Each structure stands twice: as structure tokens, then as C-alpha cells.
CSV table of C-alpha atoms and ligand atoms in Angstrom, one decimal:
chain,number,residue,atom,x,y,z
A,1,MET,CA,10.5,48.1,21.8
A,2,LEU,CA,9.8,51.6,22.0
A,3,CYS,CA,12.7,52.1,19.7
A,4,HIS,CA,10.8,49.9,16.9
A,5,ARG,CA,7.2,52.1,17.0
A,6,ALA,CA,9.0,55.4,17.3
A,7,LEU,CA,10.7,54.6,13.6
A,8,VAL,CA,8.0,52.6,12.0
A,9,VAL,CA,6.0,55.9,12.9
A,10,LEU,CA,9.0,58.4,11.9
A,11,PHE,CA,8.0,56.6,8.0
A,12,ALA,CA,4.4,56.5,7.6
A,13,VAL,CA,5.1,60.5,8.0
A,14,ASN,CA,7.8,61.8,6.6
A,15,VAL,CA,7.6,59.5,3.0
A,16,PRO,CA,5.8,57.6,1.5
A,17,ILE,CA,6.1,53.3,2.5
A,18,VAL,CA,8.7,52.2,0.6
A,19,THR,CA,7.7,47.9,0.1
A,20,GLY,CA,10.3,47.4,-1.9
A,21,LEU,CA,8.3,45.5,-4.2
A,22,GLU,CA,8.5,47.4,-8.1
A,23,PRO,CA,5.2,48.0,-9.3
A,24,ASP,CA,3.9,45.8,-12.1
A,25,PHE,CA,0.6,44.3,-14.2
A,26,VAL,CA,-1.5,42.4,-13.0
A,27,TYR,CA,-3.0,41.3,-15.6
A,28,PRO,CA,-2.0,42.1,-19.6
A,29,LEU,CA,-3.5,44.4,-21.8
A,30,GLU,CA,-6.2,42.6,-24.2
A,31,ASN,CA,-7.0,44.1,-27.2
A,32,VAL,CA,-9.6,44.9,-28.5
A,33,THR,CA,-12.8,45.4,-31.6
A,34,ILE,CA,-14.8,47.3,-31.5
A,35,PRO,CA,-17.7,48.6,-34.4
A,36,GLN,CA,-17.3,52.2,-35.6
A,37,GLY,CA,-19.2,54.7,-33.2
A,38,ARG,CA,-19.2,53.0,-30.5
A,39,ASP,CA,-17.3,53.3,-27.2
A,40,ALA,CA,-13.4,51.3,-26.3
A,41,THR,CA,-12.0,51.8,-23.2
A,42,PHE,CA,-9.1,50.0,-22.6
A,43,THR,CA,-8.1,49.3,-18.3
A,44,CYS,CA,-4.3,49.1,-17.4
A,45,VAL,CA,-3.9,47.2,-13.7
A,46,VAL,CA,-0.6,47.9,-12.0
A,47,ASN,CA,0.1,47.0,-8.5
A,48,ASN,CA,3.0,48.8,-6.3
A,49,LEU,CA,3.0,51.4,-7.9
A,50,GLY,CA,2.5,53.6,-4.5
A,51,GLY,CA,6.2,52.3,-3.1
A,52,TYR,CA,8.3,53.1,-5.7
A,53,ARG,CA,10.2,56.0,-7.0
A,54,VAL,CA,10.6,57.5,-9.2
A,55,SER,CA,14.6,58.6,-11.3
A,56,PRO,CA,13.2,61.8,-13.1
A,57,SER,CA,15.2,60.8,-16.5
A,58,SER,CA,12.6,58.4,-17.1
A,59,SER,CA,9.1,59.9,-16.2
A,60,ALA,CA,7.4,59.2,-19.2
A,61,SER,CA,5.7,62.8,-19.0
A,62,GLY,CA,9.5,64.1,-18.2
A,63,ASP,CA,7.6,67.2,-15.8
A,64,HIS,CA,7.7,68.4,-12.7
A,65,SER,CA,6.9,65.4,-10.7
A,66,GLY,CA,9.7,63.6,-11.6
A,67,SER,CA,10.5,61.9,-8.2
A,68,GLY,CA,7.2,61.4,-6.9
A,69,LYS,CA,6.0,58.3,-7.0
A,70,ALA,CA,6.0,56.2,-10.4
A,71,ARG,CA,2.7,56.9,-12.8
A,72,VAL,CA,1.1,55.9,-15.6
A,73,ALA,CA,1.4,56.9,-18.7
A,74,TRP,CA,-1.0,56.1,-21.9
A,75,ILE,CA,0.5,56.2,-25.4
A,76,LYS,CA,-0.7,55.6,-29.5
A,77,ALA,CA,2.4,52.9,-29.7
A,78,ASP,CA,2.5,53.3,-33.9
A,79,THR,CA,2.2,57.5,-33.0
A,80,LYS,CA,4.4,57.8,-30.4
A,81,ALA,CA,1.7,60.6,-29.0
A,82,ILE,CA,1.2,60.5,-25.1
A,83,LEU,CA,-2.3,60.9,-25.4
A,84,ALA,CA,-2.5,61.1,-21.0
A,85,ILE,CA,-0.5,60.7,-17.9
A,86,HIS,CA,-1.9,59.2,-14.4
A,87,GLU,CA,-5.8,61.1,-15.3
A,88,HIS,CA,-5.1,63.8,-17.6
A,89,VAL,CA,-5.6,63.9,-20.4
A,90,ILE,CA,-2.3,65.5,-22.6
A,91,THR,CA,-3.4,65.0,-26.4
A,92,ASN,CA,-6.0,67.8,-27.8
A,93,ASN,CA,-8.9,64.9,-28.1
A,94,ALA,CA,-12.4,65.6,-26.5
A,95,ARG,CA,-13.4,62.1,-26.9
A,96,LEU,CA,-10.6,60.1,-24.7
A,97,SER,CA,-10.3,60.4,-20.8
A,98,VAL,CA,-8.7,58.2,-18.1
A,99,THR,CA,-10.4,57.3,-14.7
A,100,HIS,CA,-9.2,55.9,-12.6
A,101,SER,CA,-9.7,53.2,-9.6
A,102,ASP,CA,-9.5,50.6,-6.4
A,103,TYR,CA,-5.9,52.6,-6.4
A,104,ASN,CA,-4.8,50.5,-8.9
A,105,THR,CA,-6.9,50.9,-11.7
A,106,TRP,CA,-6.4,52.7,-14.8
A,107,THR,CA,-9.2,53.3,-17.8
A,108,LEU,CA,-8.8,54.7,-21.0
A,109,HIS,CA,-12.1,55.5,-22.5
A,110,ILE,CA,-12.3,56.2,-26.2
A,111,ARG,CA,-16.1,57.4,-26.9
A,112,GLY,CA,-17.3,57.3,-30.7
A,113,ALA,CA,-14.5,54.8,-31.5
A,114,ARG,CA,-13.2,56.4,-35.4
A,115,ARG,CA,-10.9,54.3,-37.8
A,116,GLU,CA,-7.9,56.6,-37.2
A,117,ASP,CA,-8.2,55.6,-33.7
A,118,ARG,CA,-7.1,51.9,-34.8
A,119,GLY,CA,-4.1,51.3,-33.0
A,120,ILE,CA,-1.5,50.4,-30.5
A,121,TYR,CA,-1.9,51.5,-27.3
A,122,MET,CA,0.9,50.5,-24.5
A,123,CYS,CA,-0.3,51.7,-20.4
A,124,GLN,CA,3.2,52.8,-19.4
A,125,VAL,CA,4.4,53.3,-15.4
A,126,ASN,CA,7.6,55.0,-15.4
A,127,THR,CA,10.2,52.8,-13.3
A,128,ASP,CA,13.9,52.8,-14.4
A,129,PRO,CA,13.9,50.8,-17.2
A,130,MET,CA,10.3,52.2,-17.5
A,131,LYS,CA,7.6,48.9,-17.5
A,132,SER,CA,4.9,49.0,-19.9
A,133,GLN,CA,2.0,46.5,-21.8
A,134,SER,CA,0.1,47.0,-24.9
A,135,ALA,CA,-2.2,45.9,-27.0
A,136,PHE,CA,-4.1,47.1,-30.5
A,137,LEU,CA,-7.9,48.5,-31.3
A,138,GLU,CA,-9.3,47.9,-34.1
A,139,VAL,CA,-12.4,49.6,-35.0
A,140,VAL,CA,-13.7,48.1,-37.9
A,141,ILE,CA,-17.0,49.0,-40.4
A,142,PRO,CA,-19.9,47.1,-40.9
A,143,PRO,CA,-20.7,46.2,-44.9
A,144,ASP,CA,-22.8,49.0,-46.8
A,145,ILE,CA,-23.4,48.5,-49.8
A,146,ILE,CA,-21.8,51.8,-52.9
A,147,SER,CA,-25.5,52.4,-54.6
A,148,GLU,CA,-23.8,54.0,-56.5
A,149,GLU,CA,-21.3,52.1,-58.2
A,150,THR,CA,-24.3,48.8,-57.6
A,151,THR,CA,-26.8,47.4,-60.6
A,152,ASN,CA,-29.9,48.7,-60.6
A,153,ASP,CA,-33.3,46.1,-62.7
A,154,LEU,CA,-31.6,45.2,-65.8
A,155,MET,CA,-33.2,44.3,-68.9
A,156,VAL,CA,-31.7,41.6,-71.8
A,157,PRO,CA,-33.0,40.7,-74.6
A,158,GLU,CA,-33.0,36.2,-74.4
A,159,GLY,CA,-29.6,34.8,-75.7
A,160,GLY,CA,-28.0,38.1,-74.3
A,161,ALA,CA,-25.4,38.6,-71.3
A,162,ALA,CA,-25.3,40.3,-68.4
A,163,LYS,CA,-22.8,41.4,-65.9
A,164,LEU,CA,-24.4,42.4,-62.2
A,165,VAL,CA,-22.2,44.4,-59.9
A,166,CYS,CA,-22.2,45.2,-56.2
A,167,LYS,CA,-19.9,47.4,-54.3
A,168,ALA,CA,-19.9,47.9,-50.8
A,169,ARG,CA,-17.5,49.7,-48.3
A,170,GLY,CA,-16.8,48.4,-44.4
A,171,TYR,CA,-13.8,47.3,-42.6
A,172,PRO,CA,-12.7,44.5,-42.9
A,173,LYS,CA,-13.4,44.5,-46.9
A,174,PRO,CA,-16.7,43.0,-47.7
A,175,GLU,CA,-17.4,40.1,-49.3
A,176,ILE,CA,-20.1,39.9,-52.0
A,177,MET,CA,-22.7,36.8,-52.5
A,178,TRP,CA,-24.9,36.2,-55.2
A,179,ARG,CA,-28.2,34.3,-54.7
A,180,ARG,CA,-31.0,34.4,-56.4
A,181,GLU,CA,-34.6,34.8,-54.2
A,182,ASP,CA,-36.0,31.9,-55.2
A,183,GLY,CA,-33.8,29.8,-54.3
A,184,THR,CA,-33.1,28.1,-57.6
A,185,GLU,CA,-29.5,27.7,-59.5
A,186,ILE,CA,-27.3,30.8,-60.8
A,187,ILE,CA,-25.9,29.2,-64.8
A,188,SER,CA,-22.3,30.4,-65.0
A,189,ARG,CA,-21.1,29.5,-68.8
A,190,THR,CA,-17.5,29.2,-68.3
A,191,GLY,CA,-14.2,29.4,-70.9
A,192,LEU,CA,-15.0,28.9,-74.9
A,193,SER,CA,-15.8,25.6,-74.8
A,194,GLY,CA,-18.9,27.5,-72.4
A,195,GLY,CA,-19.3,24.6,-69.7
A,196,LYS,CA,-22.8,25.1,-67.3
A,197,THR,CA,-22.0,25.1,-63.9
A,198,LYS,CA,-25.0,25.3,-61.5
A,199,LEU,CA,-24.6,26.7,-58.2
A,200,PRO,CA,-26.8,27.8,-55.3
A,201,THR,CA,-24.3,31.0,-54.5
A,202,ALA,CA,-21.5,33.0,-56.4
A,203,GLU,CA,-18.7,35.1,-55.0
A,204,GLY,CA,-17.7,37.7,-56.3
A,205,GLU,CA,-18.1,41.7,-57.0
A,206,THR,CA,-19.3,40.7,-60.4
A,207,LEU,CA,-21.7,38.3,-61.5
A,208,THR,CA,-21.1,37.7,-65.3
A,209,LEU,CA,-24.1,35.3,-66.9
A,210,SER,CA,-24.4,35.3,-71.3
A,211,LYS,CA,-26.5,33.7,-72.8
A,212,VAL,CA,-29.3,34.9,-70.2
A,213,THR,CA,-32.2,32.8,-70.7
A,214,ARG,CA,-35.8,33.3,-70.1
A,215,GLY,CA,-35.0,30.4,-67.1
A,216,GLU,CA,-32.6,33.2,-65.4
A,217,MET,CA,-35.4,35.8,-65.1
A,218,GLY,CA,-35.5,36.7,-61.7
A,219,ALA,CA,-35.2,38.7,-58.6
A,220,TYR,CA,-30.9,38.1,-57.8
A,221,LEU,CA,-29.8,39.2,-54.1
A,222,CYS,CA,-25.6,40.4,-54.1
A,223,ILE,CA,-25.0,40.0,-50.1
A,224,ALA,CA,-22.4,42.0,-48.4
A,225,SER,CA,-20.3,40.6,-45.6
A,226,ASN,CA,-17.6,40.9,-43.6
A,227,GLY,CA,-18.1,39.6,-40.1
A,228,VAL,CA,-19.4,43.0,-38.3
A,229,PRO,CA,-23.3,43.0,-38.7
A,230,PRO,CA,-25.6,43.6,-39.9
A,231,THR,CA,-24.8,41.9,-43.0
A,232,VAL,CA,-26.3,44.0,-46.5
A,233,SER,CA,-27.9,42.7,-49.5
A,234,LYS,CA,-30.0,44.4,-53.0
A,235,ARG,CA,-32.3,42.9,-54.3
A,236,MET,CA,-31.9,43.6,-58.4
A,237,MET,CA,-34.1,42.6,-61.3
A,238,LEU,CA,-33.5,40.6,-63.6
A,239,HIS,CA,-35.5,41.2,-67.0
A,240,VAL,CA,-35.0,38.5,-70.1
A,241,HIS,CA,-37.2,39.9,-72.4
A,242,PHE,CA,-38.3,37.3,-75.5
A,243,HIS,CA,-41.0,37.3,-78.8
A,244,PRO,CA,-44.4,35.8,-77.1
A,245,MET,CA,-45.3,32.4,-77.0
A,246,VAL,CA,-48.0,30.6,-76.9
A,247,GLN,CA,-48.8,27.2,-76.2
A,248,VAL,CA,-52.4,24.6,-76.9
A,249,PRO,CA,-52.5,21.8,-75.3
A,250,ASN,CA,-55.4,21.1,-76.6
A,251,GLN,CA,-55.6,22.4,-80.3
A,252,LEU,CA,-59.3,20.2,-81.0
A,253,VAL,CA,-61.9,20.4,-79.0
A,254,GLY,CA,-65.5,19.0,-78.5
A,255,ALA,CA,-68.3,19.2,-76.6
A,256,PRO,CA,-72.0,18.6,-76.7
A,257,THR,CA,-75.0,21.6,-76.6
A,258,GLY,CA,-75.4,22.8,-73.2
A,259,THR,CA,-72.5,23.0,-71.7
A,260,ASN,CA,-70.2,25.3,-70.7
A,261,VAL,CA,-66.6,24.5,-72.6
A,262,THR,CA,-63.1,25.7,-71.7
A,263,LEU,CA,-60.1,27.0,-74.3
A,264,VAL,CA,-56.7,26.9,-72.8
A,265,CYS,CA,-53.2,28.6,-74.0
A,266,HIS,CA,-50.0,28.6,-71.8
A,267,VAL,CA,-48.6,32.2,-72.5
A,268,GLU,CA,-44.8,32.6,-72.7
A,269,ALA,CA,-43.5,36.6,-72.9
A,270,SER,CA,-41.9,39.0,-71.3
A,271,PRO,CA,-42.1,42.1,-70.6
A,272,LYS,CA,-45.7,41.3,-70.2
A,273,ALA,CA,-47.7,41.1,-73.0
A,274,ILE,CA,-51.6,41.7,-73.1
A,275,ASN,CA,-53.2,39.0,-73.7
A,276,TYR,CA,-56.8,38.5,-75.7
A,277,TRP,CA,-58.8,36.2,-77.3
A,278,THR,CA,-60.3,36.2,-80.7
A,279,ARG,CA,-63.1,34.3,-83.0
A,280,GLU,CA,-61.9,33.0,-86.8
A,281,SER,CA,-63.2,36.3,-87.6
A,282,GLY,CA,-60.8,38.7,-85.3
A,283,GLU,CA,-63.8,39.7,-83.4
A,284,MET,CA,-62.7,40.3,-80.0
A,285,ILE,CA,-63.8,37.9,-77.0
A,286,ILE,CA,-65.6,40.1,-74.3
A,287,THR,CA,-66.2,38.6,-71.0
A,288,ASN,CA,-70.7,38.6,-70.7
A,289,SER,CA,-73.1,36.2,-69.9
A,290,LYS,CA,-71.6,33.3,-72.7
A,291,TYR,CA,-68.0,33.7,-71.5
A,292,ALA,CA,-65.7,33.8,-68.8
A,293,MET,CA,-62.4,34.9,-69.2
A,294,SER,CA,-59.4,34.1,-66.7
A,295,GLU,CA,-55.5,34.4,-66.6
A,296,MET,CA,-53.4,32.3,-64.8
A,297,LYS,CA,-50.1,33.7,-63.6
A,298,THR,CA,-47.2,30.4,-63.9
A,299,SER,CA,-44.0,32.0,-63.5
A,300,VAL,CA,-42.4,35.4,-63.8
A,301,TYR,CA,-42.8,35.1,-67.5
A,302,SER,CA,-46.2,32.8,-68.3
A,303,VAL,CA,-49.7,33.0,-67.9
A,304,GLN,CA,-52.8,30.3,-68.2
A,305,MET,CA,-55.1,32.1,-70.7
A,306,ARG,CA,-58.4,30.0,-69.8
A,307,LEU,CA,-62.2,30.7,-71.8
A,308,VAL,CA,-65.3,29.3,-71.1
A,309,ILE,CA,-67.7,29.0,-73.5
A,310,MET,CA,-71.2,28.2,-71.5
A,311,ASN,CA,-73.7,27.2,-72.7
A,312,LEU,CA,-71.7,26.2,-76.1
A,313,GLN,CA,-74.2,26.6,-78.4
A,314,LYS,CA,-74.3,26.1,-82.5
A,315,GLN,CA,-72.4,29.4,-83.1
A,316,ASP,CA,-69.9,28.7,-80.9
A,317,LEU,CA,-68.5,26.2,-82.6
A,318,GLY,CA,-65.3,26.6,-84.5
A,319,GLY,CA,-62.4,28.7,-84.4
A,320,TYR,CA,-60.9,30.6,-81.2
A,321,LYS,CA,-57.7,32.5,-80.6
A,322,CYS,CA,-55.5,33.4,-77.8
A,323,ILE,CA,-53.6,36.3,-78.5
A,324,SER,CA,-50.6,38.1,-77.3
A,325,LYS,CA,-48.3,40.0,-77.7
A,326,ASN,CA,-45.4,42.3,-75.6
A,327,SER,CA,-43.8,44.9,-77.4
A,328,ILE,CA,-40.8,42.9,-78.7
A,329,GLY,CA,-44.4,41.0,-81.1
A,330,ASP,CA,-47.3,38.8,-80.8
A,331,ALA,CA,-48.5,35.1,-80.5
A,332,GLU,CA,-51.6,33.4,-81.5
A,333,GLY,CA,-52.3,29.9,-81.3
A,334,ASN,CA,-55.6,28.3,-82.9
A,335,ILE,CA,-58.5,26.9,-81.0
A,336,ARG,CA,-61.1,24.9,-82.9
A,337,LEU,CA,-64.5,24.1,-81.5
A,338,TYR,CA,-66.6,21.6,-82.4
A,339,ASP,CA,-69.8,20.1,-81.6
A,340,MET,CA,-69.8,16.5,-80.4
A,341,GLU,CA,-73.2,14.4,-79.6
A,342,LEU,CA,-73.9,12.8,-76.7
A,343,PRO,CA,-75.3,9.2,-77.3
A,344,GLU,CA,-78.7,9.8,-75.7
A,345,HIS,CA,-79.2,7.0,-73.2
A,346,SER,CA,-75.6,9.0,-71.9
A,347,LYS,CA,-77.5,11.9,-71.2
A,348,ILE,CA,-78.8,11.5,-67.5
A,349,GLY,CA,-74.0,12.1,-67.3
A,350,ASN,CA,-74.2,15.3,-68.7
A,351,ARG,CA,-74.3,17.6,-65.6
A,352,ARG,CA,-71.2,16.1,-64.1
A,353,LEU,CA,-69.4,16.1,-67.7
A,354,GLU,CA,-70.1,19.8,-68.4
A,355,ASP,CA,-66.8,19.9,-65.0
A,356,ASP,CA,-64.3,21.8,-66.8
A,357,ALA,CA,-61.1,20.2,-66.9
A,358,ASP,CA,-61.0,20.1,-63.2
A,359,GLU,CA,-57.7,17.6,-62.2
A,360,SER,CA,-59.5,17.3,-59.0
A,361,ILE,CA,-62.6,15.6,-60.6
A,362,GLY,CA,-63.4,11.9,-60.3
A,363,ASP,CA,-61.8,9.6,-62.4
A,364,ARG,CA,-63.9,8.4,-64.4
A,365,ASP,CA,-65.1,11.8,-65.1
A,366,HIS,CA,-61.2,12.3,-66.2
A,367,ARG,CA,-61.1,10.2,-68.6
A,368,LEU,CA,-64.7,11.5,-69.9
A,369,ASN,CA,-63.2,14.7,-70.4
A,370,ARG,CA,-60.4,13.8,-71.8
A,371,VAL,CA,-62.1,12.1,-74.7
A,372,TYR,CA,-63.8,15.1,-75.4
A,373,GLN,CA,-61.5,17.5,-75.3
A,374,GLY,CA,-58.6,15.6,-75.9
A,375,SER,CA,-57.0,17.1,-79.5
A,376,LEU,CA,-56.6,14.9,-82.4
A,377,ARG,CA,-53.1,15.1,-83.7
A,378,GLU,CA,-52.1,14.9,-87.6
A,379,THR,CA,-50.5,11.4,-88.4
A,380,GLY,CA,-50.2,11.6,-92.5
A,381,SER,CA,-53.4,11.8,-93.5
A,382,THR,CA,-54.9,10.4,-90.5
A,383,LEU,CA,-56.1,12.1,-87.4
A,384,GLU,CA,-56.4,9.8,-84.6
A,385,PRO,CA,-57.6,10.6,-81.7
A,386,ALA,CA,-55.1,11.4,-79.0
A,387,PHE,CA,-56.5,10.0,-75.6
A,388,ASP,CA,-53.6,10.9,-73.2
A,389,ALA,CA,-54.0,14.8,-73.5
A,390,ASP,CA,-51.4,15.4,-71.1
A,391,ASP,CA,-47.9,15.3,-72.7
A,392,ASN,CA,-50.0,16.3,-76.4
A,393,SER,CA,-49.4,20.1,-76.5
A,394,ALA,CA,-49.3,22.3,-79.6
A,395,SER,CA,-47.1,24.6,-80.8
A,396,THR,CA,-48.1,28.2,-81.8
A,397,THR,CA,-48.8,27.6,-85.4
A,398,SER,CA,-51.6,25.9,-85.2
A,399,ARG,CA,-53.2,23.7,-87.9
A,400,GLU,CA,-56.7,25.3,-88.8
A,401,ASN,CA,-58.4,20.7,-89.7
A,402,ALA,CA,-61.9,20.1,-89.1
A,403,PRO,CA,-62.1,17.1,-87.0
A,404,PRO,CA,-63.5,14.5,-89.5
A,405,ALA,CA,-66.5,12.2,-89.5
A,406,VAL,CA,-64.2,9.9,-88.4
A,407,GLY,CA,-62.3,10.8,-85.5
A,408,VAL,CA,-65.8,11.7,-83.9
A,409,VAL,CA,-67.2,8.1,-84.5
A,410,LEU,CA,-63.8,7.4,-82.3
A,411,ILE,CA,-64.4,9.7,-79.4
A,412,GLY,CA,-68.3,8.7,-79.8
A,413,ILE,CA,-66.8,4.7,-79.6
A,414,ALA,CA,-65.0,5.4,-76.3
A,415,LEU,CA,-67.2,7.5,-74.9
A,416,ASN,CA,-70.1,4.5,-75.6
A,417,HIS,CA,-67.3,2.2,-74.1
A,418,LEU,CA,-66.5,4.0,-71.1
A,419,LEU,CA,-70.1,4.9,-69.8
A,420,ALA,CA,-71.0,1.0,-70.6
A,421,SER,CA,-68.1,0.0,-68.5
A,422,THR,CA,-69.3,2.6,-65.3
B,1,NAG,C1,-3.6,41.8,-30.5
B,1,NAG,O1,-3.8,41.8,-31.8
B,1,NAG,C2,-2.1,41.9,-31.9
B,1,NAG,C3,-2.1,43.0,-33.9
B,1,NAG,O2,-3.8,42.4,-34.0
B,1,NAG,C4,-1.9,40.4,-32.8
B,1,NAG,O3,-0.1,40.6,-32.7
B,1,NAG,C5,-1.8,39.8,-30.9
B,1,NAG,O4,-1.3,38.8,-31.2
B,1,NAG,C6,-3.1,40.4,-30.5
B,1,NAG,N1,-3.1,39.7,-28.7
B,1,NAG,C7,-3.8,39.2,-28.0
B,1,NAG,C8,-3.9,38.8,-26.9
B,1,NAG,O5,-5.1,38.0,-28.7
B,2,NAG,C1,-71.9,26.9,-66.6
B,2,NAG,O1,-71.0,27.8,-66.0
B,2,NAG,C2,-72.0,28.8,-65.4
B,2,NAG,C3,-71.5,30.0,-64.6
B,2,NAG,O2,-70.1,29.5,-63.8
B,2,NAG,C4,-73.1,28.1,-64.0
B,2,NAG,O3,-74.4,28.6,-63.5
B,2,NAG,C5,-73.9,27.6,-64.9
B,2,NAG,O4,-74.7,26.2,-64.2
B,2,NAG,C6,-72.9,26.1,-65.5
B,2,NAG,N1,-73.5,25.6,-67.0
B,2,NAG,C7,-73.7,23.8,-66.7
B,2,NAG,C8,-74.5,23.1,-67.7
B,2,NAG,O5,-73.0,23.7,-66.2
């Protein structure tokens, strides 16, 4: 009994405890993927390290401590550089450090990871033969758009071609996707056939648009992503230039004196045009107590021009022009305003009749409006009243025809009929 105890004490005092178990890794070393600039760590957990005698030849450091306890070393496997032994950093890299905790845990810290830090890291124990485990450090870089190589706002004439380029750096190499800011589809024409494909998005560094139409004008976004947040995008404007175009929904407008009359022109132009109204004589119309003008944007390149002539008088009758001018050219639309006598007994309804062509007004008023604001369409030599003003747009070059008596009579009859039936 005594003898046995003495043996134990002897061992404890004079030599390290040899358990007989070889050092072993508790967990596999885990791969690490980290964005550039962040800190990375590898954790190596080794059990039974203390009780193992190391043969001098297999010491990872090859240093003086060869016959001591086994040691944990960190090695960069691809360059074969020894980074650290135990807690001592050997490599000349101030961003590396090793901490030792809980007896069996060695942690390699890489501060502010850089691209060159990527590679295989090995945790090695200098047993004989040596034991090691390794894992990969990947340093990723979020996408960044290279502005010098990326298109800015573009201008193309209608019918021309536009090439939009977007380049991005990052690791892994970012993928580029295109879409339109307003969500409309991108039209690409491919091959000799010129077949069109419409897709909500397009891929690749270059987006080529050919035979560009005004409908393709607007903001395009190039979006670069590589799985590393944040995804980045750049917005570029595609301006499509074309000669102004004027459309006149109602070229002939009849109204009773004393009422307010609204004349309307639709204008398409790019670059943005200056739009104005003139009398037939060319005299420019300015806003005053007689006239109110307004413009309403209906798309990136189109506006609705409205001219309200208040308290219509005999001298207000005649021709009006809406004119649109931009750097490419100009266009005009013509409207002829004529007096339309209301039958005597319908005068009571005047107030309601005078509301302009607001779509929200009651059905009866709406129909009446169409009657006295509806345009006349020329068919052969006779003019017919066109009661449906909606699909009755006339193009830029209007004919300067005064309404013949028959047209007015027809309208008069129609009005009488409508009023009588209400
Ligand atoms: C670690 O990364 C390497 C290299 O990319 C790969 O071959 C290996 O399968 C990865 N190991 C684990 C556990 O994901
Ligand atoms: C015409 O419009 C003006 C200004 O909006 C308004 O004050 C006037 O009452 C209108 N006249 C008629 C007859 O509706």
C-alpha cells in the first residue's frame, strides 16, 4: 500500500503525467468565410496534449523545446509558413494572434482580414507522426460598381441603338442584372430576324438596345450582386430624342357664348419641349382673366396641354394652335372653335353644360359635352358629327374647315333630342 502511494507521488513530482493517450482533436477545424476587413478566427481544440512526450525530430518549431510537452502550431498550408507556435506568433504579421484557453483550446485570430489572407490554415500538433487538421479561409468582397467603366445617362435618337455598360468588382465576381425603374419590360431585339423579346430583367455587363423607341425612355438600373451584402445598383437615364408630335382629340369645338370652353392637345416630345397656344393669327396666348392654361404630364415624354377660354364671346371664335417646340423641331395642332347656339328652352341647363370635359361628371352632362365638343370627321365631301370623341384623335396636320351648317343643325337636333329625353 505504502509503496504504491510513494510511486504515485514520485510520478507527480518528477515527470509530466503520462496518460498514455495521444493528443487528439476534439472538433474538426471549420471553414471560415468572411467579408474583407472583418476579423476571422480558427479554433483548434486538442485533448491529451499535456501527457505526451514529443520526439525532438517532429517538433513543429524544431526549436529548443523538442523534448517537452507537445505543442500546437498554426501553419498556412499553401505557403508552408509557420504562423504561430503555442501562443507565440512567429510570422511578421501584426494582425495575427493566438489565444489559449480552457487548457485545450487554441484560437488563431486574424484581424481585419485581407484578400491575401485567404487559403488553408492548419492546426498541427507535433506528435510523431504529427497530427493536423485544416480549414479554408475565404475572404469575400461585397460588390462595388466601377464608375469609370459604367455608363452614365445616355441620349439616343429614336430608332438608334443604345449600349448600356455596367461593371462591378468584388469577390466572387459580381453578376449584373438590369431592370427598368418603373418595372416595365426590357425589349431586346436579337439576331438578324430582329425578333423581339420582352423580359422584366436582363443579365450581363452590357445591355444593348436597338431601334430604340420612345417607350424605352426612362431610368434603367444595373444591379450588382455576388452573395455578399450589400447588393449595389446604379441608375442611368436613357433619353430618347425625337421630333415633337401633337395630337388633337377634338379639332372642331362648338360651344355657346357665355360658357367656358376647354381646348386640349396631346404632345409628345423629347428633349422636353416648350409648349404654348396661339390664335390663328399667330398671336401668342398668355394667361389672364380670359385664358387659363395648364399642362399635365402623362408620361416621361408626353403632356396634355389644356387651354380654357372663359366666358366665350364672338371674338373668341376661330382658329387656335397648340405648338410644341424642342431642340429637334416643332409641331402644331389646330383647333377651330365655333359658336353653337343652344335652343332657347335649354338655357336653364347652361350652368351644368359649361363644366369642362371632366370625366367624373354625370352621364347626362357627359353625353352633352361630347355633343358640343365632339369633333367632326371628314368623310368624302360631307362632314358628320362624331359623337364618340374618345377614339377620334386627329393628327398634327389639321384641316382648317369651318363646320358647315349641316353639322351644326345635326348637333342642334341631337341636343334637342337629348334634352327632351331627360
Ligand atoms: C472547406 O473548404 C474546402 C475548400 O473550399 C472544401 O474543399 C471543404 O469541403 C470545406 N470543408 C467543409 C467542412 O466545409
Ligand atoms: C368659368 O371659369 C371661371 C374660373 O374658373 C369661373 O369663375 C366662372 O364661374 C366660370 N364660368 C362659367 C359660366 O362657368
